[in-house]
């Protein structure tokens, strides 16, 4: 075998390792990452990513009628255009997290670029009146070296998820199947991820209320991410 071929073969496991590290919801090289917490209590956190857009009002009215507090991870540049929407989220008592300013993949970005994605987004969250801890959810869940390092050095926690029905082609066009999947997979301390305001995710919006009702029926109480983390600590 020639040297080029040997080098190529040796690189395969490295590439697989980098791929897995980038997408792991439970491991990162620096700082804290949480996909769920260990608890005997029947508690769960509902996390709603992206937006805001015109569908937010529907989401907020479902949460209000069900008396559920959720954690929203909106996108910075959309928040800037619809800051009143973010204020509504705050006034309804939900938690806000940072999901970057432009929602681009941050895996191979520099420390400075990462700072430019995170800090203005935090400022918008504060401008909307939110005063609680601000956790970070990486766009597409992707992170390698610099992002976890930045988050650790700036004292931020990475929040991922352990229940997400949307990537599953068998169920993501059917709200009933989606709700059944979430209700079945949710464990004590789970963090559920949904994108109910995104275009193409109409099933997630339709499944939101059935998910809440089904989990309540199984005895689950809904907490914000910070309330959930406080139980673990
Ligand atoms: Zn997102």
GROMACS .gro file of C-alpha atoms and ligand atoms in nm:
model
  234
    1UNK     CA    1   0.000   0.000   0.000
    2UNK     CA    2   0.134   0.342  -0.076
    3UNK     CA    3   0.170   0.613   0.184
    4UNK     CA    4  -0.118   0.825   0.054
    5UNK     CA    5  -0.362   0.536   0.086
    6UNK     CA    6  -0.239   0.455   0.440
    7UNK     CA    7  -0.277   0.820   0.542
    8UNK     CA    8  -0.627   0.827   0.397
    9UNK     CA    9  -0.728   0.512   0.586
   10UNK     CA   10  -0.587   0.653   0.912
   11UNK     CA   11  -0.788   0.970   0.865
   12UNK     CA   12  -1.121   0.786   0.845
   13UNK     CA   13  -1.154   0.719   1.222
   14UNK     CA   14  -1.045   1.076   1.294
   15UNK     CA   15  -1.315   1.211   1.061
   16UNK     CA   16  -1.577   0.986   1.222
   17UNK     CA   17  -1.465   1.107   1.567
   18UNK     CA   18  -1.492   1.474   1.466
   19UNK     CA   19  -1.835   1.411   1.310
   20UNK     CA   20  -1.963   1.243   1.627
   21UNK     CA   21  -1.814   1.508   1.856
   22UNK     CA   22  -1.973   1.783   1.647
   23UNK     CA   23  -2.320   1.631   1.679
   24UNK     CA   24  -2.310   1.474   2.025
   25UNK     CA   25  -2.593   1.598   2.245
   26UNK     CA   26  -2.431   1.462   2.561
   27UNK     CA   27  -2.059   1.539   2.532
   28UNK     CA   28  -1.841   1.841   2.458
   29UNK     CA   29  -1.475   1.910   2.525
   30UNK     CA   30  -1.521   2.207   2.763
   31UNK     CA   31  -1.790   2.326   3.004
   32UNK     CA   32  -2.132   2.189   3.092
   33UNK     CA   33  -2.370   2.025   2.846
   34UNK     CA   34  -2.717   1.897   2.938
   35UNK     CA   35  -2.947   1.684   2.721
   36UNK     CA   36  -3.161   1.595   3.026
   37UNK     CA   37  -3.117   1.562   3.402
   38UNK     CA   38  -3.126   1.260   3.630
   39UNK     CA   39  -3.421   1.285   3.864
   40UNK     CA   40  -3.691   1.069   4.019
   41UNK     CA   41  -3.940   1.351   3.979
   42UNK     CA   42  -4.186   1.351   3.691
   43UNK     CA   43  -4.065   1.677   3.541
   44UNK     CA   44  -3.983   1.778   3.187
   45UNK     CA   45  -3.865   2.090   3.001
   46UNK     CA   46  -4.022   2.195   2.673
   47UNK     CA   47  -3.779   2.388   2.451
   48UNK     CA   48  -3.894   2.575   2.140
   49UNK     CA   49  -3.633   2.683   1.887
   50UNK     CA   50  -3.600   2.949   1.616
   51UNK     CA   51  -3.828   3.236   1.517
   52UNK     CA   52  -3.990   3.453   1.631
   53UNK     CA   53  -4.246   3.490   1.355
   54UNK     CA   54  -4.620   3.536   1.310
   55UNK     CA   55  -4.693   3.186   1.447
   56UNK     CA   56  -4.556   3.275   1.791
   57UNK     CA   57  -4.893   3.407   1.914
   58UNK     CA   58  -5.053   3.067   1.853
   59UNK     CA   59  -4.776   2.896   2.049
   60UNK     CA   60  -4.804   3.144   2.336
   61UNK     CA   61  -5.181   3.104   2.356
   62UNK     CA   62  -5.152   2.721   2.372
   63UNK     CA   63  -4.893   2.748   2.650
   64UNK     CA   64  -5.104   3.002   2.839
   65UNK     CA   65  -5.423   2.795   2.817
   66UNK     CA   66  -5.230   2.489   2.938
   67UNK     CA   67  -5.046   2.690   3.207
   68UNK     CA   68  -4.712   2.561   3.082
   69UNK     CA   69  -4.385   2.752   3.107
   70UNK     CA   70  -4.143   2.672   2.825
   71UNK     CA   71  -3.791   2.777   2.725
   72UNK     CA   72  -3.754   2.962   2.395
   73UNK     CA   73  -3.433   2.976   2.191
   74UNK     CA   74  -3.509   3.243   1.925
   75UNK     CA   75  -3.262   3.362   1.662
   76UNK     CA   76  -3.091   3.698   1.730
   77UNK     CA   77  -3.145   3.872   1.396
   78UNK     CA   78  -3.514   3.775   1.395
   79UNK     CA   79  -3.551   3.891   1.756
   80UNK     CA   80  -3.413   4.228   1.652
   81UNK     CA   81  -3.692   4.264   1.391
   82UNK     CA   82  -3.967   4.146   1.631
   83UNK     CA   83  -3.850   4.254   1.975
   84UNK     CA   84  -4.211   4.302   2.087
   85UNK     CA   85  -4.265   3.929   2.034
   86UNK     CA   86  -3.972   3.852   2.263
   87UNK     CA   87  -4.121   4.086   2.523
   88UNK     CA   88  -4.444   3.885   2.503
   89UNK     CA   89  -4.247   3.566   2.576
   90UNK     CA   90  -4.090   3.735   2.880
   91UNK     CA   91  -4.421   3.879   3.003
   92UNK     CA   92  -4.581   3.534   2.986
   93UNK     CA   93  -4.314   3.405   3.226
   94UNK     CA   94  -4.119   3.182   2.989
   95UNK     CA   95  -3.742   3.138   2.984
   96UNK     CA   96  -3.524   3.274   2.705
   97UNK     CA   97  -3.201   3.121   2.581
   98UNK     CA   98  -2.938   3.220   2.325
   99UNK     CA   99  -2.947   3.040   1.987
  100UNK     CA  100  -2.690   3.266   1.812
  101UNK     CA  101  -2.747   3.580   1.606
  102UNK     CA  102  -2.754   3.437   1.251
  103UNK     CA  103  -2.818   3.065   1.317
  104UNK     CA  104  -2.515   2.951   1.118
  105UNK     CA  105  -2.312   2.642   1.193
  106UNK     CA  106  -2.047   2.743   1.449
  107UNK     CA  107  -1.833   2.429   1.450
  108UNK     CA  108  -1.538   2.573   1.258
  109UNK     CA  109  -1.580   2.941   1.343
  110UNK     CA  110  -1.321   3.154   1.521
  111UNK     CA  111  -1.345   3.272   1.881
  112UNK     CA  112  -1.425   3.627   1.759
  113UNK     CA  113  -1.702   3.512   1.526
  114UNK     CA  114  -1.855   3.306   1.805
  115UNK     CA  115  -1.846   3.609   2.034
  116UNK     CA  116  -2.020   3.816   1.763
  117UNK     CA  117  -2.293   3.551   1.740
  118UNK     CA  118  -2.349   3.525   2.114
  119UNK     CA  119  -2.303   3.865   2.280
  120UNK     CA  120  -2.547   4.077   2.067
  121UNK     CA  121  -2.807   3.802   2.107
  122UNK     CA  122  -2.772   3.815   2.485
  123UNK     CA  123  -2.810   4.194   2.467
  124UNK     CA  124  -3.139   4.157   2.276
  125UNK     CA  125  -3.264   3.906   2.533
  126UNK     CA  126  -3.189   4.161   2.808
  127UNK     CA  127  -3.345   4.442   2.602
  128UNK     CA  128  -3.669   4.241   2.596
  129UNK     CA  129  -3.668   4.248   2.977
  130UNK     CA  130  -3.551   3.895   3.056
  131UNK     CA  131  -3.344   3.885   3.375
  132UNK     CA  132  -3.279   3.512   3.434
  133UNK     CA  133  -2.979   3.297   3.344
  134UNK     CA  134  -2.917   3.271   2.970
  135UNK     CA  135  -2.816   2.927   2.846
  136UNK     CA  136  -2.694   2.848   2.495
  137UNK     CA  137  -2.829   2.609   2.235
  138UNK     CA  138  -2.594   2.560   1.939
  139UNK     CA  139  -2.758   2.602   1.595
  140UNK     CA  140  -2.814   2.250   1.453
  141UNK     CA  141  -2.675   2.122   1.784
  142UNK     CA  142  -2.324   2.148   1.635
  143UNK     CA  143  -2.014   2.236   1.836
  144UNK     CA  144  -1.651   2.130   1.821
  145UNK     CA  145  -1.369   2.314   2.002
  146UNK     CA  146  -1.400   2.693   2.000
  147UNK     CA  147  -1.772   2.716   2.081
  148UNK     CA  148  -1.760   2.500   2.398
  149UNK     CA  149  -1.442   2.686   2.500
  150UNK     CA  150  -1.612   3.024   2.459
  151UNK     CA  151  -1.920   2.904   2.648
  152UNK     CA  152  -1.709   2.768   2.934
  153UNK     CA  153  -1.499   3.084   2.960
  154UNK     CA  154  -1.810   3.303   2.961
  155UNK     CA  155  -1.984   3.081   3.216
  156UNK     CA  156  -2.262   2.957   2.990
  157UNK     CA  157  -2.417   2.613   2.982
  158UNK     CA  158  -2.491   2.423   2.661
  159UNK     CA  159  -2.846   2.290   2.644
  160UNK     CA  160  -2.927   2.013   2.398
  161UNK     CA  161  -3.218   1.765   2.415
  162UNK     CA  162  -3.299   1.396   2.451
  163UNK     CA  163  -3.642   1.395   2.280
  164UNK     CA  164  -3.687   1.536   1.929
  165UNK     CA  165  -3.948   1.386   1.697
  166UNK     CA  166  -3.884   1.612   1.399
  167UNK     CA  167  -3.596   1.431   1.229
  168UNK     CA  168  -3.798   1.113   1.194
  169UNK     CA  169  -3.955   1.093   0.844
  170UNK     CA  170  -4.209   0.830   0.954
  171UNK     CA  171  -4.375   1.070   1.196
  172UNK     CA  172  -4.284   1.428   1.110
  173UNK     CA  173  -4.577   1.476   0.872
  174UNK     CA  174  -4.831   1.336   1.117
  175UNK     CA  175  -4.910   1.538   1.435
  176UNK     CA  176  -5.077   1.240   1.609
  177UNK     CA  177  -4.776   1.016   1.552
  178UNK     CA  178  -4.545   1.298   1.655
  179UNK     CA  179  -4.731   1.352   1.982
  180UNK     CA  180  -4.739   0.978   2.052
  181UNK     CA  181  -4.362   0.956   1.989
  182UNK     CA  182  -4.283   1.239   2.232
  183UNK     CA  183  -4.520   1.108   2.499
  184UNK     CA  184  -4.362   0.762   2.468
  185UNK     CA  185  -3.995   0.873   2.467
  186UNK     CA  186  -4.012   1.136   2.743
  187UNK     CA  187  -3.850   1.029   3.070
  188UNK     CA  188  -3.813   1.202   3.406
  189UNK     CA  189  -3.591   1.505   3.349
  190UNK     CA  190  -3.617   1.500   2.969
  191UNK     CA  191  -3.560   1.805   2.752
  192UNK     CA  192  -3.795   1.808   2.451
  193UNK     CA  193  -3.705   2.000   2.135
  194UNK     CA  194  -3.966   2.133   1.889
  195UNK     CA  195  -3.970   2.399   1.614
  196UNK     CA  196  -4.343   2.481   1.606
  197UNK     CA  197  -4.305   2.820   1.435
  198UNK     CA  198  -4.078   2.705   1.149
  199UNK     CA  199  -4.207   2.674   0.793
  200UNK     CA  200  -4.238   2.308   0.703
  201UNK     CA  201  -4.290   2.210   1.067
  202UNK     CA  202  -4.669   2.244   1.074
  203UNK     CA  203  -4.700   1.904   1.246
  204UNK     CA  204  -4.496   2.033   1.539
  205UNK     CA  205  -4.738   2.322   1.591
  206UNK     CA  206  -5.038   2.089   1.566
  207UNK     CA  207  -4.875   1.837   1.800
  208UNK     CA  208  -4.787   2.093   2.069
  209UNK     CA  209  -5.115   2.080   2.262
  210UNK     CA  210  -5.158   1.698   2.234
  211UNK     CA  211  -4.798   1.657   2.360
  212UNK     CA  212  -4.870   1.875   2.664
  213UNK     CA  213  -5.200   1.700   2.736
  214UNK     CA  214  -5.047   1.352   2.695
  215UNK     CA  215  -4.753   1.428   2.925
  216UNK     CA  216  -4.980   1.586   3.187
  217UNK     CA  217  -5.194   1.271   3.174
  218UNK     CA  218  -4.880   1.067   3.254
  219UNK     CA  219  -4.819   1.294   3.554
  220UNK     CA  220  -4.542   1.517   3.417
  221UNK     CA  221  -4.500   1.876   3.533
  222UNK     CA  222  -4.343   2.130   3.297
  223UNK     CA  223  -4.040   2.330   3.414
  224UNK     CA  224  -3.815   2.580   3.242
  225UNK     CA  225  -3.462   2.464   3.165
  226UNK     CA  226  -3.320   2.664   3.458
  227UNK     CA  227  -3.577   2.512   3.697
  228UNK     CA  228  -3.488   2.167   3.565
  229UNK     CA  229  -3.112   2.224   3.610
  230UNK     CA  230  -3.172   2.353   3.963
  231UNK     CA  231  -3.321   2.016   4.057
  232UNK     CA  232  -3.005   1.840   3.948
  233UNK     CA  233  -2.776   2.082   4.129
  234LIG    ZN1  234  -3.233   2.638   1.545
   0.00000   0.00000   0.00000
